[in-house]
Short mmCIF file of C-alpha atoms and ligand atoms in Angstrom, two decimals:
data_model
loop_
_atom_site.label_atom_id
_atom_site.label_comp_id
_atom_site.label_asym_id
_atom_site.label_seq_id
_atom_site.Cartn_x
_atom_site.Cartn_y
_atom_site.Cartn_z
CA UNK A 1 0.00 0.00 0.00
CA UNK A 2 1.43 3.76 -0.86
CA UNK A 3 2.15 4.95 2.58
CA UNK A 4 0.88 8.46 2.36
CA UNK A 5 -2.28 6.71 1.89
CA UNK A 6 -2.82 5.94 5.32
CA UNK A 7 -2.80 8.63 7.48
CA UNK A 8 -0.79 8.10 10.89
CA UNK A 9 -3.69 10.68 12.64
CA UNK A 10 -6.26 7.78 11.80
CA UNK A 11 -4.04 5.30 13.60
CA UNK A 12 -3.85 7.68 16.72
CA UNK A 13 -7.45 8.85 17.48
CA UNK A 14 -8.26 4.67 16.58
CA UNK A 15 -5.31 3.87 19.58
CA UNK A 16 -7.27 6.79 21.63
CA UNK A 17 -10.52 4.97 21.11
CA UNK A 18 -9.52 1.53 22.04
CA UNK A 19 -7.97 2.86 25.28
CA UNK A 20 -11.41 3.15 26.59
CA UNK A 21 -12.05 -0.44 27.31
CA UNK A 22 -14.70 -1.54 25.18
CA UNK A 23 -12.49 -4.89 23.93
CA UNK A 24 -15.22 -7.28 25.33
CA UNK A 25 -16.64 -6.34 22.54
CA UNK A 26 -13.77 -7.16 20.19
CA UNK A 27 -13.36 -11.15 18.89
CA UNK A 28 -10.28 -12.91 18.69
CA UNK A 29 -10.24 -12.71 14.84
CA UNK A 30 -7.76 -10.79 13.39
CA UNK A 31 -9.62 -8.73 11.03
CA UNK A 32 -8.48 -9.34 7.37
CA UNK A 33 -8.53 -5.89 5.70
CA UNK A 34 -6.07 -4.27 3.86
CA UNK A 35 -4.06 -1.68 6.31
CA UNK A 36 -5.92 1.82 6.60
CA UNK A 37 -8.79 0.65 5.04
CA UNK A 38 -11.88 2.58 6.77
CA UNK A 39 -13.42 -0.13 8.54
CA UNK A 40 -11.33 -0.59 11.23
CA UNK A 41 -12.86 2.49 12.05
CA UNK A 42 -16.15 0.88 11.78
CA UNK A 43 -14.92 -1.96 14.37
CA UNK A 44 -13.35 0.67 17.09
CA UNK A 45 -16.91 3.19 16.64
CA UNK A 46 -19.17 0.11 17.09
CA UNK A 47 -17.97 -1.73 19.87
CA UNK A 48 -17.45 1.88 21.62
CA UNK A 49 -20.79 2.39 21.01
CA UNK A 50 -21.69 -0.83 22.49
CA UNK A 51 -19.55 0.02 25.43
CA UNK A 52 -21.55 3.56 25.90
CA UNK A 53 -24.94 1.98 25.75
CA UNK A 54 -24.24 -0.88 28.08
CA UNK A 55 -25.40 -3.31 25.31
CA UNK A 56 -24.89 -7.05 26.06
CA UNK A 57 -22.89 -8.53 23.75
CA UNK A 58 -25.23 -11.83 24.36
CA UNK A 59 -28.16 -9.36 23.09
CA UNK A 60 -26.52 -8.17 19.80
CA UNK A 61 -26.78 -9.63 16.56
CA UNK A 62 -25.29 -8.12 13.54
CA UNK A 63 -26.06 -9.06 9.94
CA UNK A 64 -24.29 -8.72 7.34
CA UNK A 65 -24.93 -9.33 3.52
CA UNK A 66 -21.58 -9.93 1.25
CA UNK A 67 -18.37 -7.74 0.43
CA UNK A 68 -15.52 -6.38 2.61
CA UNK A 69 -17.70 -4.46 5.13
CA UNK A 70 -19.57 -7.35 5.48
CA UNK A 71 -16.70 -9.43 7.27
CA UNK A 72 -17.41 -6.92 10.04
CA UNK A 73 -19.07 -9.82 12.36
CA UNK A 74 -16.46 -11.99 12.27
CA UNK A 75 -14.50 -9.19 14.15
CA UNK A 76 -16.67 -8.28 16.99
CA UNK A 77 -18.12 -10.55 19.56
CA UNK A 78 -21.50 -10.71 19.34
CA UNK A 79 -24.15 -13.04 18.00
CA UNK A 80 -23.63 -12.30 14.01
CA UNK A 81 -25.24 -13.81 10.80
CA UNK A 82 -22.85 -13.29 7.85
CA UNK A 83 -25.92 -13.88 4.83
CA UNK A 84 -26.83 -13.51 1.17
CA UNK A 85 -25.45 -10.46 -1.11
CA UNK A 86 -28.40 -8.18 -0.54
CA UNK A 87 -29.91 -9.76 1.78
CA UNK A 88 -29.44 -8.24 4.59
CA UNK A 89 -32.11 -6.25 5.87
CA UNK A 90 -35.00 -9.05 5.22
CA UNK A 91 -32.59 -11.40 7.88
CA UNK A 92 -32.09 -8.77 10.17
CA UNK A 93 -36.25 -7.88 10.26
CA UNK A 94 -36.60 -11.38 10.86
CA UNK A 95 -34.51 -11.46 13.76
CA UNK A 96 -36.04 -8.40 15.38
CA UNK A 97 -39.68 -9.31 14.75
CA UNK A 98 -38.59 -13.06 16.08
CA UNK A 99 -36.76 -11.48 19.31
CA UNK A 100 -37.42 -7.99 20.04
CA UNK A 101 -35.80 -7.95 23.18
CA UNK A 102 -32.36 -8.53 20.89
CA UNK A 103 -30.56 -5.08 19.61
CA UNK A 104 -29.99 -5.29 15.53
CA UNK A 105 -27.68 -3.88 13.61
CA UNK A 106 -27.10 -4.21 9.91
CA UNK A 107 -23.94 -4.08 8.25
CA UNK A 108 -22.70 -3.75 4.79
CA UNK A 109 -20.82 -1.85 1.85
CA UNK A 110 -22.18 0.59 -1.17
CA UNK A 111 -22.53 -2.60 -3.79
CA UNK A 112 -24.55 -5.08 -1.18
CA UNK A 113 -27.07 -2.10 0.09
CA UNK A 114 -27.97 -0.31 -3.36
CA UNK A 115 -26.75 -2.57 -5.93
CA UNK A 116 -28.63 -6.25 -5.31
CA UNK A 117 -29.92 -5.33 -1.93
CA UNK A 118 -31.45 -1.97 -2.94
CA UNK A 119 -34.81 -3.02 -3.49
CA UNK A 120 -34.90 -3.88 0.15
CA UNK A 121 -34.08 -0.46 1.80
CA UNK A 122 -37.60 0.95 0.75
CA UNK A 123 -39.42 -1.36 2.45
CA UNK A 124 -37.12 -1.38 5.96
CA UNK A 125 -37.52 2.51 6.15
CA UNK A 126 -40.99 2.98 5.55
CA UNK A 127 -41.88 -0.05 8.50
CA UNK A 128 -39.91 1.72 10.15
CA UNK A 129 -37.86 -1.70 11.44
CA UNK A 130 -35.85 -1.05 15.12
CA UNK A 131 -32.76 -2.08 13.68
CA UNK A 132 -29.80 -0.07 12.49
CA UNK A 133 -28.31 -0.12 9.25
CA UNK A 134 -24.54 0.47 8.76
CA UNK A 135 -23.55 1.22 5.38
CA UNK A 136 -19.40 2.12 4.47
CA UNK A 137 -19.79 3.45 1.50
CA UNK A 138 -15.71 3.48 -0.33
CA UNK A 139 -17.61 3.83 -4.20
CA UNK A 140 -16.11 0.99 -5.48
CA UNK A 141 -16.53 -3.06 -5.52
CA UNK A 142 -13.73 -3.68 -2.86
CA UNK A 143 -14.03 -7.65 -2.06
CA UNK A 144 -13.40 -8.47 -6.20
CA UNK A 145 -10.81 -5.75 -7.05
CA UNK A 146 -12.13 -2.29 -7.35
CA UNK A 147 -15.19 -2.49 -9.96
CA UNK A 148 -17.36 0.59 -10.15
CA UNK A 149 -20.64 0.14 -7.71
CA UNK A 150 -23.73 2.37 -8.07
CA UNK A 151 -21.91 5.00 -5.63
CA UNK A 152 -19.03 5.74 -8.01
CA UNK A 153 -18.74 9.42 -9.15
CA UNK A 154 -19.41 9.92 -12.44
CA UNK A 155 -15.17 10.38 -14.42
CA UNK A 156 -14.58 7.55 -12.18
CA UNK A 157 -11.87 4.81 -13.87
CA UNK A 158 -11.97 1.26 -12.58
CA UNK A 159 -11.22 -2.04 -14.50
CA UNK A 160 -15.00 -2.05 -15.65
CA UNK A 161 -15.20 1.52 -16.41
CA UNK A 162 -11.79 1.43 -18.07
CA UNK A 163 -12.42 5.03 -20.06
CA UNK A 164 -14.33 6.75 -17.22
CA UNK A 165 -17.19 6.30 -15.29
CA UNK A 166 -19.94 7.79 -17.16
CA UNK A 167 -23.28 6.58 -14.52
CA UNK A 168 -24.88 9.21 -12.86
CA UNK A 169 -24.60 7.95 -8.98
CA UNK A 170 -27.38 6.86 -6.50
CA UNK A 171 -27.82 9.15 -3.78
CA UNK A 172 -28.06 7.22 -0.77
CA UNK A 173 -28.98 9.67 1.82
CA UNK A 174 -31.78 11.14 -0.55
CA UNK A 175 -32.65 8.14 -1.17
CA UNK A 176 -33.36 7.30 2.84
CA UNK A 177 -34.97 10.25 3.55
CA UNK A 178 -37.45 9.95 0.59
CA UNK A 179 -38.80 6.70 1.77
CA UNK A 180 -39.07 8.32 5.33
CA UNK A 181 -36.34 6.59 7.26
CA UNK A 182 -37.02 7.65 11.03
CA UNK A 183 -33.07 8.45 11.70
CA UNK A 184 -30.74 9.66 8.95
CA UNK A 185 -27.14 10.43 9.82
CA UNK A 186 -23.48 10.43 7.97
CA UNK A 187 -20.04 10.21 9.53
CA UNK A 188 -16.51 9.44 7.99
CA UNK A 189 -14.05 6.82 8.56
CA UNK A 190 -11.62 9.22 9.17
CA UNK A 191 -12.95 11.10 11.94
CA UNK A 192 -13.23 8.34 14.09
CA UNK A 193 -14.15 9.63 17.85
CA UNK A 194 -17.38 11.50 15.69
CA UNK A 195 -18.29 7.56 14.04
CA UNK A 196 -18.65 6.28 17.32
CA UNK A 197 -21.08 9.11 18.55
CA UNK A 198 -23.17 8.58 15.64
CA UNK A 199 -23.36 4.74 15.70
CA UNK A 200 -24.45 5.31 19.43
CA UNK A 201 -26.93 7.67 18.39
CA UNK A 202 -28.06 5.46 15.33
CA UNK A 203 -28.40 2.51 17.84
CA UNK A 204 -30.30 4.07 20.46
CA UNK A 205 -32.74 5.70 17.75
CA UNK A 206 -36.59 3.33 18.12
CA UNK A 207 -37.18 2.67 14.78
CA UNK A 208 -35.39 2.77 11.32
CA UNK A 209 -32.22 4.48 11.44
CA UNK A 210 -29.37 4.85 8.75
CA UNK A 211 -25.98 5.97 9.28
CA UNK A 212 -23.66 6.52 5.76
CA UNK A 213 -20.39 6.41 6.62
CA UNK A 214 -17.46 7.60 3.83
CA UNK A 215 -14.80 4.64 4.08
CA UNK A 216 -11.76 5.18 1.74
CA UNK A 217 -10.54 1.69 -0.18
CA UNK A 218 -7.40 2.78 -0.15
CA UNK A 219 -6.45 -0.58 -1.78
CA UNK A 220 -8.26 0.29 -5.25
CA UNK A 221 -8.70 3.98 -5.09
CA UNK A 222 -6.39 6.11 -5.20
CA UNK A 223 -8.14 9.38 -6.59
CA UNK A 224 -11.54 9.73 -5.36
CA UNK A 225 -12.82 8.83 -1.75
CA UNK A 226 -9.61 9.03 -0.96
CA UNK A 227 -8.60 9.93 2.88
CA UNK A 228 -6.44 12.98 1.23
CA UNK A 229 -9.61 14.05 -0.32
CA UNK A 230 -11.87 13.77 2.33
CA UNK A 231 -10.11 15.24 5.13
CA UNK A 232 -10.73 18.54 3.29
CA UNK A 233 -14.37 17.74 1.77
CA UNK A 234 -16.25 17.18 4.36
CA UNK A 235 -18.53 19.92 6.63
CA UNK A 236 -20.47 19.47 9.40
CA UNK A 237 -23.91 20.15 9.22
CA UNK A 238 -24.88 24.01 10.84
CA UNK A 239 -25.19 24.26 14.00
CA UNK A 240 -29.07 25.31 13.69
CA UNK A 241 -29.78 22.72 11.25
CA UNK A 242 -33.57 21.34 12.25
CA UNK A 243 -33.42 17.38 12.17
CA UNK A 244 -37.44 17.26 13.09
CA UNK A 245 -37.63 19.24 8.87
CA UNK A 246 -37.54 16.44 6.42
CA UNK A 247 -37.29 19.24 3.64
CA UNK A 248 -34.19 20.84 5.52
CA UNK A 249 -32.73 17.37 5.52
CA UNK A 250 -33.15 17.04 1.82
CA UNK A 251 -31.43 20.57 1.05
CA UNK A 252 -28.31 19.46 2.95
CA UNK A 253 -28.32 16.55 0.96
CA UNK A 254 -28.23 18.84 -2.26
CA UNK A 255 -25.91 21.82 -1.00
CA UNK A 256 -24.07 22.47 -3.79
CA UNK A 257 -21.27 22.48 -0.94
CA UNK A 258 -19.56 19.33 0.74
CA UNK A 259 -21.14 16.66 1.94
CA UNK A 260 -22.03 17.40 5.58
CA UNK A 261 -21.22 15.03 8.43
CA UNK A 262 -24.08 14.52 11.11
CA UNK A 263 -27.90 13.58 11.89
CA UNK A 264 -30.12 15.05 8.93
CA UNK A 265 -33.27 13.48 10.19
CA UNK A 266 -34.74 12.63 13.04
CA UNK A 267 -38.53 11.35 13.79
CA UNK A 268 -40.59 9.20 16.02
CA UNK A 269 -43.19 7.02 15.20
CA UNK A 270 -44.35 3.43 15.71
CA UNK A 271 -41.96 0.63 14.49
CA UNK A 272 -43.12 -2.67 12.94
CA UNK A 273 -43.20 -4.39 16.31
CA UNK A 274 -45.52 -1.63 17.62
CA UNK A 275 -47.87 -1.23 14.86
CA UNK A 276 -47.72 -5.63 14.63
CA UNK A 277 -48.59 -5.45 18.58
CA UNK A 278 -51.77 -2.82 17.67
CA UNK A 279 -53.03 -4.89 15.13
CA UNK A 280 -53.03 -8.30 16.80
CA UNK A 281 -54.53 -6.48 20.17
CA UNK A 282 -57.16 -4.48 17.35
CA UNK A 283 -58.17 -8.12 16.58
CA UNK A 284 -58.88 -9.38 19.99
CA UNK A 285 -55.39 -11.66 20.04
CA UNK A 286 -52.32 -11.68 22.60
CA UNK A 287 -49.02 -10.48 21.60
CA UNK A 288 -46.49 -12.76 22.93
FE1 SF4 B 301 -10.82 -2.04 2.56
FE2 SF4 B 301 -10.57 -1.77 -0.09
FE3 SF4 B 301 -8.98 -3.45 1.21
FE4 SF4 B 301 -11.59 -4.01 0.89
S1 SF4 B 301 -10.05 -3.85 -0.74
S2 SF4 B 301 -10.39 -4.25 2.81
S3 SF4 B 301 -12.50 -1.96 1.03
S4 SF4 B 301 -9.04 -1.23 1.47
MG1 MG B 302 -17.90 -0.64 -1.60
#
């Protein structure tokens, strides 16, 4: 790996975060990606977040569907369900209708959420599911060697967009927010200590919430999502941004300026559970 592609700040604030004793949380696997790669960011903010919340390891589950991000189970130690490409958020409803006692979260990269799993995230937002989704988003096919995935800026050169990139990208966080997700947030790899307050947040949301987080590849890109880059294109949201304003959460999304780190949306309303609760007690049943 070209050195000055991993930046030796990343390294620190990660050593800062796993001084704060959260490694219960950690499995004995040695996690297999490449070194500086953004989810090792995604390993330190989640079991931190664990940590904060007093979550039970024994009441975790985490699902994952198929790529590099989705090895993420194997590295924590929790209950964890490594499935089909795409298939992610139908196993992880499952397991939260089956047990709701049990604390969900869903895992995965740009390809397995809006690629082959996309058809899925509709239907999880607007149920408004108590689980949260965990999407690293790098722009690129990492797991089979740096293919363009429906997150790849449009100029973009990979081996199957040899002469540029010339697909318009999916825009995930518009996308979320149109089909009402009840929590809608985005963080970056490389400001870790700000990932783990926002996975916390995510996972102590009730209902649907979504948290994009930019991941550099820094295997198979070296131009675009790049930590270089996004060190210096990134914003936080204002200070007097309104997360109850769905409409205010869809300008952010289109500022013309960088993309801004932070919650966009916030709501409450019933989840599945409750509104599957209601309608057996409407009919006269007994919800277990
Ligand atoms: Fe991370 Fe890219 Fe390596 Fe996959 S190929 S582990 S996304 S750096
Ligand atoms: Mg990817």
């Amino acid at each position: 790996m070209n050195e000055h592609l991993k930046p030796v700040y990343l390294e620190e604030k990660l050593d800062e975060i796993r001084a704060d004793g959260h490694q219960d949380y950690r499995s004995k696997a040695i996690p297999t990606w490449c070194p500086g790669c953004g989810y090792y960011s995604m390993t330190e903010g989640f079991t931190m977040a664990l940590n904060r919340l007093g979550i039970e390891p024994e009441n975790t589950v985490v699902v994952s569907g198929i790529g590099c991000a989705s090895r993420f189970p194997f590295f924590v130690n929790t209950y964890g369900f490594h499935t089909l490409h795409g298939r992610t958020l139908p196993v992880a409803t499952g397991i939260k209708q089956a047990n709701d006692a049990l604390t969900v979260v869903a895992v995965g990269g740009d390809g397995d959420a809006f690629a082959i799993g996309a058809g899925h995230i509709p239907h999880a937002a607007r149920r408004n599911v108590d689980i949260t989704y965990l999407v690293f988003d790098n722009g690129i096919y990492g797991l089979t060697k740096g293919q363009a995935s429906p997150t790849s800026a449009v100029g973009f050169k990979t081996p199957t967009t040899p002469y540029d990139n010339c697909d318009q990208p999916l825009n995930p966080l518009m996308m979320l927010l149109s089909y009402r997700a009840s929590w809608v947030g985005q963080a970056y790899a490389g400001r870790p200590h700000h990932l783990a307050d926002m996975i916390a947040e995510a996972m102590a949301h009730r209902g649907f919430s979504y948290l994009h987080i930019l991941s550099p590849c820094v295997t198979f890109d070296k131009t675009d999502m790049t930590y270089a880059n996004l060190d210096v294109g990134v914003r936080d949201l204002p200070g007097d941004h309104d997360r109850t304003d769905l409409l205010a959460a869809m300008a952010q999304v289109e500022a013309k300026e960088a993309p801004a780190l932070g919650v966009f949306f916030e709501e409450g309303r019933p989840t599945l559970g409750d509104a599957m609760i209601e309608t057996i007690r409407r009919a006269g049943g007994q919800a277990a």
